[in-house]
Structure formats: structure tokens, C-alpha cells
PDB file of C-alpha atoms in Angstrom:
ATOM      1  CA  MET J 641      92.808  96.675  85.888  1.00 40.00           C
ATOM      2  CA  PHE J 642      91.272  99.047  88.397  1.00 40.00           C
ATOM      3  CA  ILE J 643      89.755  97.414  91.413  1.00 45.00           C
ATOM      4  CA  TYR J 644      88.883 100.524  93.364  1.00 46.00           C
ATOM      5  CA  THR J 645      85.217 101.349  93.386  1.00 50.00           C
ATOM      6  CA  ARG J 646      85.357 104.492  95.442  1.00 49.00           C
ATOM      7  CA  PRO J 647      85.787 107.749  93.542  1.00 49.00           C
ATOM      8  CA  ALA J 648      89.388 108.911  93.503  1.00 53.00           C
ATOM      9  CA  TYR J 649      88.570 112.404  94.744  1.00 51.00           C
ATOM     10  CA  GLN J 650      87.292 111.005  98.033  1.00 54.00           C
ATOM     11  CA  PHE J 651      90.691 109.719  99.010  1.00 61.00           C
ATOM     12  CA  CYS J 652      92.487 112.814  97.802  1.00 66.00           C
ATOM     13  CA  GLN J 653      90.328 114.900 100.096  1.00 69.00           C
ATOM     14  CA  VAL J 654      91.516 112.996 103.123  1.00 68.00           C
ATOM     15  CA  VAL J 655      95.132 113.386 102.078  1.00 69.00           C
ATOM     16  CA  LEU J 656      94.766 117.040 101.163  1.00 62.00           C
ATOM     17  CA  GLN J 657      93.247 117.820 104.494  1.00 80.00           C
ATOM     18  CA  GLY J 658      96.382 116.409 106.091  1.00 85.00           C
ATOM     19  CA  TYR J 659      94.816 113.464 107.833  1.00 90.00           C
ATOM     20  CA  LEU J 660      96.738 110.964 105.770  1.00 91.00           C
ATOM     21  CA  ASP J 661     100.126 111.236 104.148  1.00 90.00           C
ATOM     22  CA  GLU J 662     102.117 109.451 101.448  1.00 90.00           C
ATOM     23  CA  GLN J 663     102.365 106.285 103.469  1.00 94.00           C
ATOM     24  CA  PHE J 664      98.691 105.681 102.694  1.00 92.00           C
ATOM     25  CA  TYR J 665      99.545 105.761  98.981  1.00 90.00           C
ATOM     26  CA  GLN J 666     102.134 103.075  99.706  1.00 92.00           C
ATOM     27  CA  LEU J 667      99.387 100.883 101.124  1.00 94.00           C
ATOM     28  CA  GLU J 668      97.357 101.366  97.983  1.00 92.00           C
ATOM     29  CA  GLU J 669     100.396 100.466  95.913  1.00 92.00           C
ATOM     30  CA  LEU J 670     100.620  97.172  97.776  1.00 95.00           C
ATOM     31  CA  GLN J 671      97.052  96.217  96.950  1.00 94.00           C
ATOM     32  CA  ASP J 672      96.678  94.033  93.867  1.00 93.00           C
ATOM     33  CA  GLU J 673      94.904  90.963  92.519  1.00 93.00           C
ATOM     34  CA  SER J 674      96.701  88.685  94.957  1.00 93.00           C
ATOM     35  CA  SER J 675      95.759  90.893  97.895  1.00 94.00           C
ATOM     36  CA  PRO J 676      92.660  92.757  96.717  1.00 93.00           C
ATOM     37  CA  ASN J 677      91.479  93.960 100.133  1.00 93.00           C
ATOM     38  CA  PHE J 678      94.829  94.832 101.571  1.00 95.00           C
ATOM     39  CA  VAL J 679      94.110  98.465 102.397  1.00 94.00           C
ATOM     40  CA  GLU J 680      90.836  97.668 104.087  1.00 93.00           C
ATOM     41  CA  GLU J 681      92.448  94.847 106.065  1.00 95.00           C
ATOM     42  CA  VAL J 682      95.239  97.079 107.299  1.00 96.00           C
ATOM     43  CA  VAL J 683      92.867  99.871 108.225  1.00 95.00           C
ATOM     44  CA  THR J 684      90.614  97.429 110.088  1.00 94.00           C
ATOM     45  CA  LEU J 685      93.607  96.087 111.993  1.00 95.00           C
ATOM     46  CA  PHE J 686      94.705  99.604 112.748  1.00 96.00           C
ATOM     47  CA  PHE J 687      91.412 100.605 114.332  1.00 95.00           C
ATOM     48  CA  ARG J 688      91.220  97.429 116.335  1.00 95.00           C
ATOM     49  CA  ASP J 689      94.760  97.876 117.597  1.00 95.00           C
ATOM     50  CA  SER J 690      94.537 101.621 118.178  1.00 96.00           C
ATOM     51  CA  SER J 691      91.216 101.395 120.036  1.00 96.00           C
ATOM     52  CA  ARG J 692      92.816  98.934 122.416  1.00 96.00           C
ATOM     53  CA  LEU J 693      95.824 101.203 122.949  1.00 97.00           C
ATOM     54  CA  VAL J 694      93.639 104.288 123.452  1.00 97.00           C
ATOM     55  CA  ALA J 695      91.683 102.375 126.129  1.00 97.00           C
ATOM     56  CA  ASN J 696      94.951 101.287 127.770  1.00 96.00           C
ATOM     57  CA  ILE J 697      96.213 104.856 127.877  1.00 97.00           C
ATOM     58  CA  ASP J 698      92.887 106.116 129.249  1.00 96.00           C
ATOM     59  CA  GLN J 699      93.091 103.562 132.013  1.00 96.00           C
ATOM     60  CA  ALA J 700      96.755 104.224 132.709  1.00 96.00           C
ATOM     61  CA  LEU J 701      96.101 107.967 133.018  1.00 95.00           C
ATOM     62  CA  GLN J 702      93.503 107.187 135.667  1.00 93.00           C
ATOM     63  CA  LYS J 703      95.208 104.389 137.556  1.00 94.00           C
ATOM     64  CA  TYR J 704      98.922 105.127 137.161  1.00 91.00           C
ATOM     65  CA  PRO J 705      99.084 108.854 136.492  1.00 86.00           C
ATOM     66  CA  GLN J 706     102.732 109.174 137.456  1.00 91.00           C
ATOM     67  CA  ASP J 707     103.918 106.182 135.446  1.00 95.00           C
ATOM     68  CA  PHE J 708     105.166 108.150 132.455  1.00 96.00           C
ATOM     69  CA  ARG J 709     107.224 105.262 131.219  1.00 95.00           C
ATOM     70  CA  ARG J 710     104.119 103.103 130.879  1.00 95.00           C
ATOM     71  CA  LEU J 711     102.253 105.906 129.162  1.00 96.00           C
ATOM     72  CA  ASP J 712     105.130 106.551 126.804  1.00 96.00           C
ATOM     73  CA  ASN J 713     105.377 102.871 125.994  1.00 95.00           C
ATOM     74  CA  PHE J 714     101.712 102.677 124.986  1.00 96.00           C
ATOM     75  CA  MET J 715     101.968 105.879 123.021  1.00 97.00           C
ATOM     76  CA  HIS J 716     105.085 104.660 121.236  1.00 96.00           C
ATOM     77  CA  GLN J 717     103.049 101.705 119.999  1.00 96.00           C
ATOM     78  CA  LEU J 718     100.117 103.881 119.014  1.00 97.00           C
ATOM     79  CA  LYS J 719     102.355 106.298 117.189  1.00 97.00           C
ATOM     80  CA  GLY J 720     104.021 103.428 115.357  1.00 97.00           C
ATOM     81  CA  SER J 721     100.691 102.097 114.128  1.00 97.00           C
ATOM     82  CA  ALA J 722      99.526 105.541 113.077  1.00 97.00           C
ATOM     83  CA  SER J 723     102.743 106.049 111.181  1.00 97.00           C
ATOM     84  CA  SER J 724     102.388 102.705 109.411  1.00 97.00           C
ATOM     85  CA  ILE J 725      99.050 103.623 107.884  1.00 95.00           C
ATOM     86  CA  GLY J 726     100.011 107.216 107.166  1.00 95.00           C
ATOM     87  CA  ALA J 727      97.810 108.854 109.803  1.00 95.00           C
ATOM     88  CA  ALA J 728      99.781 112.107 109.825  1.00 94.00           C
ATOM     89  CA  LYS J 729      97.724 114.303 112.150  1.00 95.00           C
ATOM     90  CA  MET J 730      97.254 111.574 114.682  1.00 96.00           C
ATOM     91  CA  LYS J 731     100.974 110.772 114.581  1.00 96.00           C
ATOM     92  CA  ASN J 732     101.811 114.397 115.348  1.00 96.00           C
ATOM     93  CA  GLU J 733      99.525 114.442 118.366  1.00 97.00           C
ATOM     94  CA  CYS J 734     101.150 111.209 119.576  1.00 98.00           C
ATOM     95  CA  THR J 735     104.543 112.908 119.314  1.00 97.00           C
ATOM     96  CA  SER J 736     103.301 115.824 121.433  1.00 97.00           C
ATOM     97  CA  PHE J 737     102.019 113.431 124.047  1.00 97.00           C
ATOM     98  CA  ARG J 738     105.401 111.715 124.240  1.00 97.00           C
ATOM     99  CA  GLU J 739     107.103 115.059 124.675  1.00 97.00           C
ATOM    100  CA  PHE J 740     104.865 115.774 127.668  1.00 97.00           C
ATOM    101  CA  CYS J 741     105.675 112.314 129.035  1.00 96.00           C
ATOM    102  CA  ASN J 742     109.316 113.073 128.704  1.00 96.00           C
ATOM    103  CA  LYS J 743     108.863 116.210 130.779  1.00 97.00           C
ATOM    104  CA  GLU J 744     106.603 114.317 133.172  1.00 96.00           C
ATOM    105  CA  ASN J 745     103.902 116.899 132.575  1.00 96.00           C
ATOM    106  CA  ARG J 746     100.634 115.214 133.499  1.00 94.00           C
ATOM    107  CA  GLU J 747      98.404 118.130 132.534  1.00 95.00           C
ATOM    108  CA  GLY J 748     100.109 118.317 129.198  1.00 96.00           C
ATOM    109  CA  CYS J 749      99.600 114.577 128.713  1.00 96.00           C
ATOM    110  CA  LEU J 750      95.911 114.843 129.503  1.00 96.00           C
ATOM    111  CA  ARG J 751      95.360 117.725 127.083  1.00 97.00           C
ATOM    112  CA  SER J 752      97.414 116.092 124.404  1.00 97.00           C
ATOM    113  CA  PHE J 753      95.615 112.801 124.799  1.00 97.00           C
ATOM    114  CA  GLN J 754      92.285 114.503 124.147  1.00 97.00           C
ATOM    115  CA  LYS J 755      93.712 115.649 120.829  1.00 97.00           C
ATOM    116  CA  VAL J 756      94.977 112.158 120.031  1.00 98.00           C
ATOM    117  CA  LYS J 757      91.525 110.743 120.667  1.00 97.00           C
ATOM    118  CA  LYS J 758      89.902 113.415 118.573  1.00 97.00           C
ATOM    119  CA  GLU J 759      92.200 112.779 115.610  1.00 96.00           C
ATOM    120  CA  HIS J 760      91.596 109.066 115.999  1.00 96.00           C
ATOM    121  CA  ALA J 761      87.819 109.541 115.887  1.00 95.00           C
ATOM    122  CA  VAL J 762      87.920 111.897 112.908  1.00 93.00           C
ATOM    123  CA  LEU J 763      90.188 109.553 110.989  1.00 93.00           C
ATOM    124  CA  LYS J 764      87.882 106.647 111.684  1.00 93.00           C
ATOM    125  CA  GLN J 765      84.945 108.567 110.283  1.00 90.00           C
ATOM    126  CA  LYS J 766      86.847 109.644 107.189  1.00 87.00           C
ATOM    127  CA  LEU J 767      88.090 106.147 106.459  1.00 88.00           C
ATOM    128  CA  GLU J 768      84.652 104.646 106.998  1.00 84.00           C
ATOM    129  CA  ASN J 769      83.501 106.872 104.149  1.00 77.00           C
ATOM    130  CA  TYR J 770      86.460 105.738 102.085  1.00 74.00           C
ATOM    131  CA  PHE J 771      85.429 102.106 102.315  1.00 75.00           C
ATOM    132  CA  GLN J 772      81.779 102.551 101.554  1.00 70.00           C
TER     133      GLN J 772
ATOM    134  CA  MET V1359     113.787  82.600  80.704  1.00 47.00           C
ATOM    135  CA  ALA V1360     114.723  84.618  83.747  1.00 47.00           C
ATOM    136  CA  VAL V1361     114.730  82.811  87.066  1.00 50.00           C
ATOM    137  CA  ASP V1362     113.007  84.500  89.940  1.00 52.00           C
ATOM    138  CA  ALA V1363     115.525  83.485  92.570  1.00 52.00           C
ATOM    139  CA  GLU V1364     113.852  85.602  95.262  1.00 51.00           C
ATOM    140  CA  ALA V1365     110.750  83.403  95.110  1.00 54.00           C
ATOM    141  CA  GLU V1366     112.769  80.750  96.942  1.00 78.00           C
ATOM    142  CA  PHE V1367     114.358  83.202  99.298  1.00 90.00           C
ATOM    143  CA  HIS V1368     112.839  82.865 102.721  1.00 93.00           C
ATOM    144  CA  VAL V1369     112.659  85.839 105.042  1.00 95.00           C
ATOM    145  CA  LEU V1370     111.756  85.621 108.710  1.00 97.00           C
ATOM    146  CA  ALA V1371     110.105  88.868 109.831  1.00 98.00           C
ATOM    147  CA  VAL V1372     109.921  89.668 113.543  1.00 98.00           C
ATOM    148  CA  ASP V1373     107.681  92.431 114.911  1.00 98.00           C
ATOM    149  CA  ASP V1374     105.418  92.694 117.930  1.00 96.00           C
ATOM    150  CA  SER V1375     103.049  95.056 116.057  1.00 96.00           C
ATOM    151  CA  LEU V1376     100.287  93.258 114.185  1.00 95.00           C
ATOM    152  CA  ILE V1377      99.957  96.040 111.631  1.00 96.00           C
ATOM    153  CA  ASP V1378     103.663  96.165 110.960  1.00 97.00           C
ATOM    154  CA  ARG V1379     103.776  92.399 110.546  1.00 97.00           C
ATOM    155  CA  LYS V1380     101.026  92.607 107.979  1.00 97.00           C
ATOM    156  CA  LEU V1381     102.811  95.410 106.191  1.00 98.00           C
ATOM    157  CA  ILE V1382     106.219  93.795 106.098  1.00 98.00           C
ATOM    158  CA  GLU V1383     104.684  90.530 104.969  1.00 97.00           C
ATOM    159  CA  ARG V1384     102.958  92.250 102.073  1.00 97.00           C
ATOM    160  CA  LEU V1385     106.084  94.207 101.157  1.00 97.00           C
ATOM    161  CA  LEU V1386     108.166  91.050 101.120  1.00 96.00           C
ATOM    162  CA  LYS V1387     105.611  89.013  99.170  1.00 95.00           C
ATOM    163  CA  THR V1388     105.231  91.812  96.628  1.00 94.00           C
ATOM    164  CA  SER V1389     108.999  91.636  96.227  1.00 92.00           C
ATOM    165  CA  CYS V1390     108.630  87.880  95.621  1.00 90.00           C
ATOM    166  CA  PHE V1391     110.100  86.587  98.864  1.00 92.00           C
ATOM    167  CA  GLN V1392     108.703  83.733 100.893  1.00 93.00           C
ATOM    168  CA  VAL V1393     107.775  85.082 104.317  1.00 96.00           C
ATOM    169  CA  THR V1394     107.265  83.803 107.828  1.00 97.00           C
ATOM    170  CA  THR V1395     106.218  86.355 110.440  1.00 98.00           C
ATOM    171  CA  VAL V1396     106.522  85.991 114.212  1.00 98.00           C
ATOM    172  CA  ASP V1397     105.687  88.384 117.007  1.00 97.00           C
ATOM    173  CA  SER V1398     108.713  87.981 119.258  1.00 98.00           C
ATOM    174  CA  GLY V1399     112.429  87.312 119.368  1.00 97.00           C
ATOM    175  CA  SER V1400     111.936  84.084 121.261  1.00 96.00           C
ATOM    176  CA  LYS V1401     109.556  82.757 118.590  1.00 97.00           C
ATOM    177  CA  ALA V1402     112.068  83.786 115.956  1.00 97.00           C
ATOM    178  CA  LEU V1403     114.705  81.702 117.688  1.00 96.00           C
ATOM    179  CA  GLU V1404     112.315  78.739 117.753  1.00 95.00           C
ATOM    180  CA  VAL V1405     111.804  79.027 114.001  1.00 95.00           C
ATOM    181  CA  LEU V1406     115.552  79.213 113.552  1.00 95.00           C
ATOM    182  CA  GLY V1407     115.915  76.061 115.610  1.00 91.00           C
ATOM    183  CA  LEU V1408     117.710  77.757 118.438  1.00 84.00           C
ATOM    184  CA  ARG V1409     116.292  77.809 121.914  1.00 65.00           C
ATOM    185  CA  GLU V1410     117.027  80.873 124.034  1.00 56.00           C
ATOM    186  CA  ASP V1411     119.125  78.920 126.495  1.00 59.00           C
ATOM    187  CA  ARG V1412     121.354  77.351 123.857  1.00 57.00           C
ATOM    188  CA  THR V1413     123.849  78.574 121.341  1.00 56.00           C
ATOM    189  CA  THR V1414     123.593  75.549 119.070  1.00 57.00           C
ATOM    190  CA  PRO V1415     120.435  74.293 117.383  1.00 57.00           C
ATOM    191  CA  SER V1416     118.628  71.347 118.925  1.00 54.00           C
ATOM    192  CA  ALA V1417     119.674  67.973 117.578  1.00 52.00           C
ATOM    193  CA  VAL V1418     116.664  67.221 115.431  1.00 49.00           C
ATOM    194  CA  SER V1419     116.573  66.871 111.692  1.00 46.00           C
ATOM    195  CA  PRO V1420     116.127  70.219 109.992  1.00 47.00           C
ATOM    196  CA  GLU V1421     113.210  69.006 107.897  1.00 45.00           C
ATOM    197  CA  HIS V1422     111.140  68.389 110.994  1.00 45.00           C
ATOM    198  CA  ASN V1423     111.762  71.355 113.184  1.00 49.00           C
ATOM    199  CA  GLU V1424     113.249  74.150 111.164  1.00 56.00           C
ATOM    200  CA  ILE V1425     112.612  75.890 107.942  1.00 73.00           C
ATOM    201  CA  GLU V1426     115.562  77.315 106.118  1.00 88.00           C
ATOM    202  CA  VAL V1427     115.751  81.042 106.702  1.00 93.00           C
ATOM    203  CA  ASN V1428     117.831  83.164 104.356  1.00 93.00           C
ATOM    204  CA  LEU V1429     117.390  86.531 106.033  1.00 95.00           C
ATOM    205  CA  VAL V1430     115.941  87.869 109.270  1.00 97.00           C
ATOM    206  CA  ILE V1431     114.282  91.286 109.420  1.00 98.00           C
ATOM    207  CA  THR V1432     113.407  92.425 112.903  1.00 98.00           C
ATOM    208  CA  ASP V1433     111.916  95.389 114.706  1.00 98.00           C
ATOM    209  CA  TYR V1434     114.213  96.980 117.256  1.00 97.00           C
ATOM    210  CA  CYS V1435     111.734  97.886 120.007  1.00 96.00           C
ATOM    211  CA  MET V1436     110.026  94.760 121.229  1.00 96.00           C
ATOM    212  CA  PRO V1437     109.060  93.720 124.747  1.00 94.00           C
ATOM    213  CA  GLY V1438     111.235  91.014 126.283  1.00 94.00           C
ATOM    214  CA  MET V1439     113.907  90.271 123.709  1.00 97.00           C
ATOM    215  CA  THR V1440     114.671  93.369 121.671  1.00 97.00           C
ATOM    216  CA  GLY V1441     115.702  93.256 118.028  1.00 98.00           C
ATOM    217  CA  TYR V1442     119.230  93.985 119.150  1.00 98.00           C
ATOM    218  CA  ASP V1443     119.164  91.042 121.577  1.00 98.00           C
ATOM    219  CA  LEU V1444     117.917  88.813 118.771  1.00 98.00           C
ATOM    220  CA  LEU V1445     120.645  90.098 116.464  1.00 98.00           C
ATOM    221  CA  LYS V1446     123.316  89.254 119.031  1.00 98.00           C
ATOM    222  CA  LYS V1447     121.920  85.778 119.587  1.00 97.00           C
ATOM    223  CA  ILE V1448     121.916  85.042 115.874  1.00 97.00           C
ATOM    224  CA  LYS V1449     125.407  86.415 115.333  1.00 97.00           C
ATOM    225  CA  GLY V1450     126.618  84.595 118.439  1.00 96.00           C
ATOM    226  CA  SER V1451     125.435  81.246 117.152  1.00 95.00           C
ATOM    227  CA  SER V1452     127.918  79.230 115.123  1.00 93.00           C
ATOM    228  CA  SER V1453     125.166  77.795 112.927  1.00 91.00           C
ATOM    229  CA  LEU V1454     123.149  80.984 112.436  1.00 94.00           C
ATOM    230  CA  LYS V1455     125.764  83.722 112.335  1.00 93.00           C
ATOM    231  CA  ASP V1456     125.903  83.863 108.553  1.00 93.00           C
ATOM    232  CA  ILE V1457     122.209  84.620 108.204  1.00 94.00           C
ATOM    233  CA  PRO V1458     121.931  88.304 107.283  1.00 95.00           C
ATOM    234  CA  VAL V1459     119.945  90.336 109.800  1.00 97.00           C
ATOM    235  CA  VAL V1460     118.213  93.628 109.076  1.00 97.00           C
ATOM    236  CA  VAL V1461     116.919  95.811 111.923  1.00 98.00           C
ATOM    237  CA  MET V1462     113.930  98.171 111.595  1.00 97.00           C
ATOM    238  CA  SER V1463     112.962 101.034 113.837  1.00 97.00           C
ATOM    239  CA  SER V1464     110.476 103.881 113.826  1.00 94.00           C
ATOM    240  CA  GLU V1465     113.034 106.051 115.590  1.00 93.00           C
ATOM    241  CA  ASN V1466     115.977 107.625 113.839  1.00 93.00           C
ATOM    242  CA  VAL V1467     118.583 107.383 116.586  1.00 95.00           C
ATOM    243  CA  PRO V1468     122.144 107.380 115.172  1.00 96.00           C
ATOM    244  CA  SER V1469     123.616 105.641 118.229  1.00 96.00           C
ATOM    245  CA  ARG V1470     121.014 102.900 117.890  1.00 95.00           C
ATOM    246  CA  ILE V1471     121.740 102.486 114.199  1.00 97.00           C
ATOM    247  CA  ASN V1472     125.484 102.288 114.796  1.00 97.00           C
ATOM    248  CA  ARG V1473     125.033  99.849 117.615  1.00 97.00           C
ATOM    249  CA  CYS V1474     123.065  97.513 115.375  1.00 97.00           C
ATOM    250  CA  LEU V1475     125.454  97.781 112.471  1.00 97.00           C
ATOM    251  CA  GLU V1476     128.389  97.172 114.783  1.00 97.00           C
ATOM    252  CA  GLY V1477     126.498  94.251 116.270  1.00 97.00           C
ATOM    253  CA  GLY V1478     126.465  92.634 112.844  1.00 97.00           C
ATOM    254  CA  ALA V1479     123.260  93.889 111.234  1.00 97.00           C
ATOM    255  CA  GLU V1480     123.548  94.135 107.483  1.00 95.00           C
ATOM    256  CA  GLU V1481     121.118  96.999 107.144  1.00 96.00           C
ATOM    257  CA  PHE V1482     118.992  99.288 109.246  1.00 97.00           C
ATOM    258  CA  PHE V1483     115.596 100.369 107.905  1.00 97.00           C
ATOM    259  CA  LEU V1484     113.547 103.265 109.202  1.00 96.00           C
ATOM    260  CA  LYS V1485     109.856 102.569 109.539  1.00 97.00           C
ATOM    261  CA  PRO V1486     107.530 102.685 107.803  1.00 96.00           C
ATOM    262  CA  VAL V1487     109.506 100.425 105.504  1.00 97.00           C
ATOM    263  CA  GLN V1488     109.074 101.106 101.778  1.00 95.00           C
ATOM    264  CA  LEU V1489     109.208  98.814  98.762  1.00 93.00           C
ATOM    265  CA  SER V1490     112.307 100.688  97.656  1.00 93.00           C
ATOM    266  CA  ASP V1491     114.048  99.755 100.929  1.00 95.00           C
ATOM    267  CA  LEU V1492     113.677  96.073 100.095  1.00 93.00           C
ATOM    268  CA  LYS V1493     115.860  96.567  97.029  1.00 88.00           C
ATOM    269  CA  ARG V1494     118.712  97.025  99.493  1.00 88.00           C
ATOM    270  CA  LEU V1495     118.254  93.388 100.467  1.00 88.00           C
ATOM    271  CA  ARG V1496     119.405  92.108  97.109  1.00 80.00           C
ATOM    272  CA  PRO V1497     123.180  92.170  97.701  1.00 82.00           C
ATOM    273  CA  HIS V1498     122.584  90.146 100.838  1.00 81.00           C
ATOM    274  CA  ILE V1499     120.502  87.627  98.941  1.00 72.00           C
ATOM    275  CA  LEU V1500     123.291  86.453  96.665  1.00 56.00           C
ATOM    276  CA  LYS V1501     125.813  86.656  99.468  1.00 59.00           C
ATOM    277  CA  GLY V1502     123.726  84.341 101.612  1.00 56.00           C
ATOM    278  CA  ARG V1503     122.841  81.937  98.863  1.00 55.00           C
ATOM    279  CA  SER V1504     126.359  81.448  97.548  1.00 55.00           C
ATOM    280  CA  LYS V1505     126.981  78.907 100.296  1.00 52.00           C
ATOM    281  CA  ASP V1506     124.075  76.713  99.259  1.00 52.00           C
ATOM    282  CA  GLN V1507     123.729  77.295  95.583  1.00 50.00           C
ATOM    283  CA  GLN V1508     126.299  76.981  92.909  1.00 46.00           C
ATOM    284  CA  LEU V1509     127.237  80.500  92.029  1.00 46.00           C
ATOM    285  CA  GLN V1510     129.814  81.048  89.352  1.00 47.00           C
ATOM    286  CA  ARG V1511     131.055  84.487  88.658  1.00 49.00           C
ATOM    287  CA  GLU V1512     132.779  84.740  85.364  1.00 44.00           C
ATOM    288  CA  GLU V1513     136.034  86.580  85.645  1.00 43.00           C
ATOM    289  CA  ASN V1514     135.613  89.336  83.153  1.00 46.00           C
ATOM    290  CA  SER V1515     131.899  89.845  82.941  1.00 49.00           C
ATOM    291  CA  ASN V1516     128.887  90.487  85.119  1.00 50.00           C
ATOM    292  CA  THR V1517     127.179  87.262  84.127  1.00 45.00           C
ATOM    293  CA  ILE V1518     125.949  85.187  87.031  1.00 45.00           C
ATOM    294  CA  ILE V1519     124.618  81.644  86.758  1.00 43.00           C
ATOM    295  CA  ILE V1520     122.047  80.629  89.330  1.00 45.00           C
ATOM    296  CA  SER V1521     120.538  77.214  89.801  1.00 42.00           C
ATOM    297  CA  SER V1522     116.770  77.227  89.930  1.00 43.00           C
ATOM    298  CA  SER V1523     116.519  74.047  91.967  1.00 45.00           C
ATOM    299  CA  GLY V1524     116.241  75.819  95.325  1.00 41.00           C
ATOM    300  CA  SER V1525     117.345  72.799  97.294  1.00 41.00           C
ATOM    301  CA  LYS V1526     119.657  72.804 100.257  1.00 41.00           C
ATOM    302  CA  ARG V1527     122.290  70.644  98.605  1.00 40.00           C
ATOM    303  CA  LYS V1528     125.767  71.936  98.979  1.00 40.00           C
ATOM    304  CA  ALA V1529     127.390  73.426  95.899  1.00 39.00           C
ATOM    305  CA  MET V1530     129.804  70.552  95.465  1.00 42.00           C
ATOM    306  CA  ASP V1531     126.945  68.063  95.188  1.00 43.00           C
ATOM    307  CA  GLU V1532     125.180  69.855  92.433  1.00 41.00           C
ATOM    308  CA  GLU V1533     125.337  68.446  88.925  1.00 44.00           C
ATOM    309  CA  PRO V1534     125.227  70.837  86.030  1.00 46.00           C
ATOM    310  CA  SER V1535     121.562  71.206  85.310  1.00 43.00           C
ATOM    311  CA  SER V1536     119.680  72.069  82.188  1.00 43.00           C
ATOM    312  CA  GLU V1537     117.521  74.300  84.315  1.00 40.00           C
ATOM    313  CA  ARG V1538     120.396  76.533  85.126  1.00 40.00           C
ATOM    314  CA  THR V1539     119.856  79.904  83.626  1.00 39.00           C
ATOM    315  CA  ARG V1540     122.302  82.481  82.554  1.00 37.00           C
ATOM    316  CA  LEU V1541     121.323  85.921  83.698  1.00 35.00           C
ATOM    317  CA  ARG V1542     122.878  89.146  82.640  1.00 36.00           C
ATOM    318  CA  PHE V1543     123.038  92.145  84.877  1.00 37.00           C
ATOM    319  CA  SER V1544     123.934  95.688  84.170  1.00 36.00           C
ATOM    320  CA  THR V1545     126.969  96.871  86.068  1.00 41.00           C
ATOM    321  CA  GLY V1546     126.369  97.477  89.722  1.00 41.00           C
ATOM    322  CA  SER V1547     122.756  96.409  89.850  1.00 41.00           C
ATOM    323  CA  LEU V1548     120.928  93.147  90.071  1.00 42.00           C
ATOM    324  CA  THR V1549     117.570  93.033  88.402  1.00 40.00           C
ATOM    325  CA  MET V1550     116.285  89.545  88.662  1.00 43.00           C
ATOM    326  CA  LEU V1551     112.579  90.049  88.154  1.00 46.00           C
TER     327      LEU V1551
END
């Protein structure tokens, strides 16, 4: 029995545009009668968690700009969350950030972080549409 | 009637990430396991009845303080006690060492994987964990349960008899039960659902 009310093409768009990957399909596969809101719950958790991490990184870039280990640690968590929901583009930007951390390139980190935030915001908008 | 033995199989999942805990819980429940999730290695040890500063469980009755855990699945990268640290503590404990431990990580680092396997981990899963990965838990299920349940392997066939009682009685205490079910498996695979 189908429990999705949103049109199927809406989700496919988000995947086709590369924002989400197969992992998101896995989440949908895990949704059933016993856990009918699973996808929405995970996505909600993701945005709560990721917003906190983004704020932490923002603050760390201001207050502890040379502490690349701290930055990398936060970004490792953010990347992990993004990966768990299938947020492909965002995950890639997180990887770039970590590479800059590794090279202790602060300018690179700052630029890369802007991209991470942008992907985060776009994804949020797209998924808000998905759940309407 | 087929017995869903995994429904009684209790997995303790350890991960500091809220999202990953939710995911692994859902994956395990979908695969018909009972699940307890905790967010740290030290909490995992509490559930297992082992305090960090001891190698033997505290002397209280198991019914009060501990739940029986049949498998531990843990993230590798956690603050404080890592998944590897937790693995070593479990394998270093005389009462817990036979509990199978699976380690998960988002990073594919061969030296890390080897280290965990050499440290006694049964399996290493790359994150994000998939439903298909959980099928790899099945050999460890029967292995773990054979100590508690009566498990008779007929010599010349693949037929396995499993008691559906799910209690912690030792095998020698168990009377032949009418609830015992004969299950047939195709060679090399266990399909108990």
C-alpha cells in the first residue's frame, strides 16, 4: 500500500539534480507501516544536527582559526550526517573542506565552508518541498 | 511454521551520531532484531553490566541490571572511548568476550579495518550501513546463540533445530519442546524469515 502523498517526480528531480543519491532511496525503503514517517523524522533530525554543526564551524572559524583539528572534527561529523541521508553535493563540499584542513589552508577552508553552507541551504529548501 | 529467531536476538548499537543511531535502529528492526541504542562506549559498557574500571561484571543479578546482548555494533570514531577501545574492553572481559562485535566507520581505511578485525571484531561495515550488510550478521547469530539455545546440527544434512523459547536457560536444562521447529536451509545460506 502506498503511503507517499507527494508526486514521485518531485523526489526524482532532487536526485537527478545530484543533490541526493541512492542513500536517500534506502531511507525510503526503510519507511513502512510500522515507521510511517521515518524519512521525515530522519530529515528533521539531520537539519537540526547539521544546523548546530554549521554554527559550531562558523564560530570555530572566527574564534579558533588555526585549530584545524577542531574544524576537521566538526566537519567529519557533518559529512557523516550528510552521507547518512544521501546528501551527495553537500558531502562533496565537506570533503573539500577537510582537504583544506589537512593542508592547514585557512582561506581554502573559508571558501569551501561557504559552499557547504550553500549546499545545506539549497538542500533544506528542496526537502521542504518534498515534505509538503 | 517458521520461527523468526532474530526477533529474540538483541543487538546493542553504539554511535555518537543521533542520525546514525536512528538509522541503525531502523535497519536492525526492519531485519527483525531487538535493538538498544546508546551514544557512547561507556554507556554501552553499563548496558553490558561492565563498568569501565572493571573487567568483570558487577555482582548484581542479571535480571535487574543487565539485558542480554547477543551482538554489539559500534561506530569507530566516537569521542572519549572509541569503537576500537570498546571492542578491546569487550574482548578483554571474561564474561563478555564471546559477544560478537561489529565495527562501523564512514572512512575506508584498510589499516583501521585490519586493526579492528585483529582486535576481535567479527565484521567491519562501511557507513552508511545498508540492509544488505545486516545479512552478514546471520552467521554470527547462530554462533552466539548456540551457547544458550539447544542447537542440533544433523550430521548429513543442513537441517537445524532451534528452540523458540528465547530464554537464557543453558542447553542442558532444556527439555524437548513441542514448540521446537525444524527449519530447512539451502546450502550455504540461512533464510530464517
